[in-house]
Short mmCIF file of C-alpha atoms in Angstrom, two decimals:
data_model
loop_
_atom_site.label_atom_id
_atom_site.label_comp_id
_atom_site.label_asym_id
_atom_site.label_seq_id
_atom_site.Cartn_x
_atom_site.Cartn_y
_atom_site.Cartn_z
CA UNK A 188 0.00 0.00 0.00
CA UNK A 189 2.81 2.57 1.09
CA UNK A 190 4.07 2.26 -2.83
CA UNK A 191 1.26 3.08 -4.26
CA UNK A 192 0.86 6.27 -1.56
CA UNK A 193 4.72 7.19 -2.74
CA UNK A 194 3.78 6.66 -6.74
CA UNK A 195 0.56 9.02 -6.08
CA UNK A 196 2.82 11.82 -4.38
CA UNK A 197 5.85 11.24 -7.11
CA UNK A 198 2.52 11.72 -9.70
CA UNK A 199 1.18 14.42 -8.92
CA UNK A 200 4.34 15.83 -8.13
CA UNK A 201 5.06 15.69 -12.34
CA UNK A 202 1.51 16.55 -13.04
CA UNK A 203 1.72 19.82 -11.18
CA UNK A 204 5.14 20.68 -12.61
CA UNK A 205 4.39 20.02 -16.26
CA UNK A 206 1.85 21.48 -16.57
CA UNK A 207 3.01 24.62 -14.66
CA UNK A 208 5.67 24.46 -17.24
CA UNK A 209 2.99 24.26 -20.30
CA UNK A 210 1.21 27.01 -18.91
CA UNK A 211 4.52 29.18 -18.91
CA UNK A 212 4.96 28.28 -22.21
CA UNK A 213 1.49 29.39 -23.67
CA UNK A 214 1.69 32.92 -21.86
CA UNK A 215 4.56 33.57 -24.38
CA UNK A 216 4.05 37.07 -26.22
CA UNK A 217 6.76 36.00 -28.95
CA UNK A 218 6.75 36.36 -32.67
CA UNK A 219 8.42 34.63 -35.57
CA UNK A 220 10.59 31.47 -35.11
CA UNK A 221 10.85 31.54 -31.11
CA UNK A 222 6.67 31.68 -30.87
CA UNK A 223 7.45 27.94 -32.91
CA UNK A 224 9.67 27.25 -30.31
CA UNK A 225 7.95 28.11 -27.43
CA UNK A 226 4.72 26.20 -28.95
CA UNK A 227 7.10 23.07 -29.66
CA UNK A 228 7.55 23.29 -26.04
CA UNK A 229 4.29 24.14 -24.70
CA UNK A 230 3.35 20.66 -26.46
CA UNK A 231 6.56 18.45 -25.23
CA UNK A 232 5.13 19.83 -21.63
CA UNK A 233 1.66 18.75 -22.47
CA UNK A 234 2.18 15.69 -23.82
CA UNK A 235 4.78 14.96 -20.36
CA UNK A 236 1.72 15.89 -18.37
CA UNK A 237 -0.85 13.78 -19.83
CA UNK A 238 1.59 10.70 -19.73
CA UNK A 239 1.31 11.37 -16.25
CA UNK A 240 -2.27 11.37 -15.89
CA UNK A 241 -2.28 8.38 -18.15
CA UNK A 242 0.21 6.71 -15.61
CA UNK A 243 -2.10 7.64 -12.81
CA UNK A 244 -5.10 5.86 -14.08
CA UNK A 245 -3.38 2.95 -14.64
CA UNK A 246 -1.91 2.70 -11.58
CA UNK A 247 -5.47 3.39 -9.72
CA UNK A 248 -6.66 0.40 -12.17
CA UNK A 249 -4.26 -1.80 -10.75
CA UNK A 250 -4.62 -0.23 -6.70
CA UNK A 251 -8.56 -1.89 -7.41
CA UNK A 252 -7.41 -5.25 -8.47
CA UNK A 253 -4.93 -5.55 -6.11
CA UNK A 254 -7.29 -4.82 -3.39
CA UNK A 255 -10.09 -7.14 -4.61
CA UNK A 256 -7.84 -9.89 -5.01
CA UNK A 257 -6.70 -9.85 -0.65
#
């Protein structure tokens, strides 16, 4: 039980910080070839954060099997 509690808090952890990080990103006022940038990363970010989400589910998925099966 105590991994799952220490995957939840490493989780959200990455959640929070990506998307912080995305956020940054799409408050650019930039022009030109550094707006492409900044959108480039403003997706990388994005995409980082919804792996974690996607990780999350998963590993609430397996929290409810592993607790039906004891």
């Amino acid at each position: 039980m105590r991994k799952f509690v220490i995957f939840y808090t490493l989780d959200v952890i990455w959640i929070v910080f990506f998307l912080s990080l995305a956020i940054m990103k799409n408050l650019s006022t930039q022009t030109g070839l550094l707006a492409i940038e900044d959108l480039g990363r403003f997706v990388l970010f994005s995409v980082l954060c919804f792996v974690g989400i996607i990780a999350f589910v998963i590993v609430v998925i397996i929290q409810l099997v592993y607790m039906k099966k004891k």
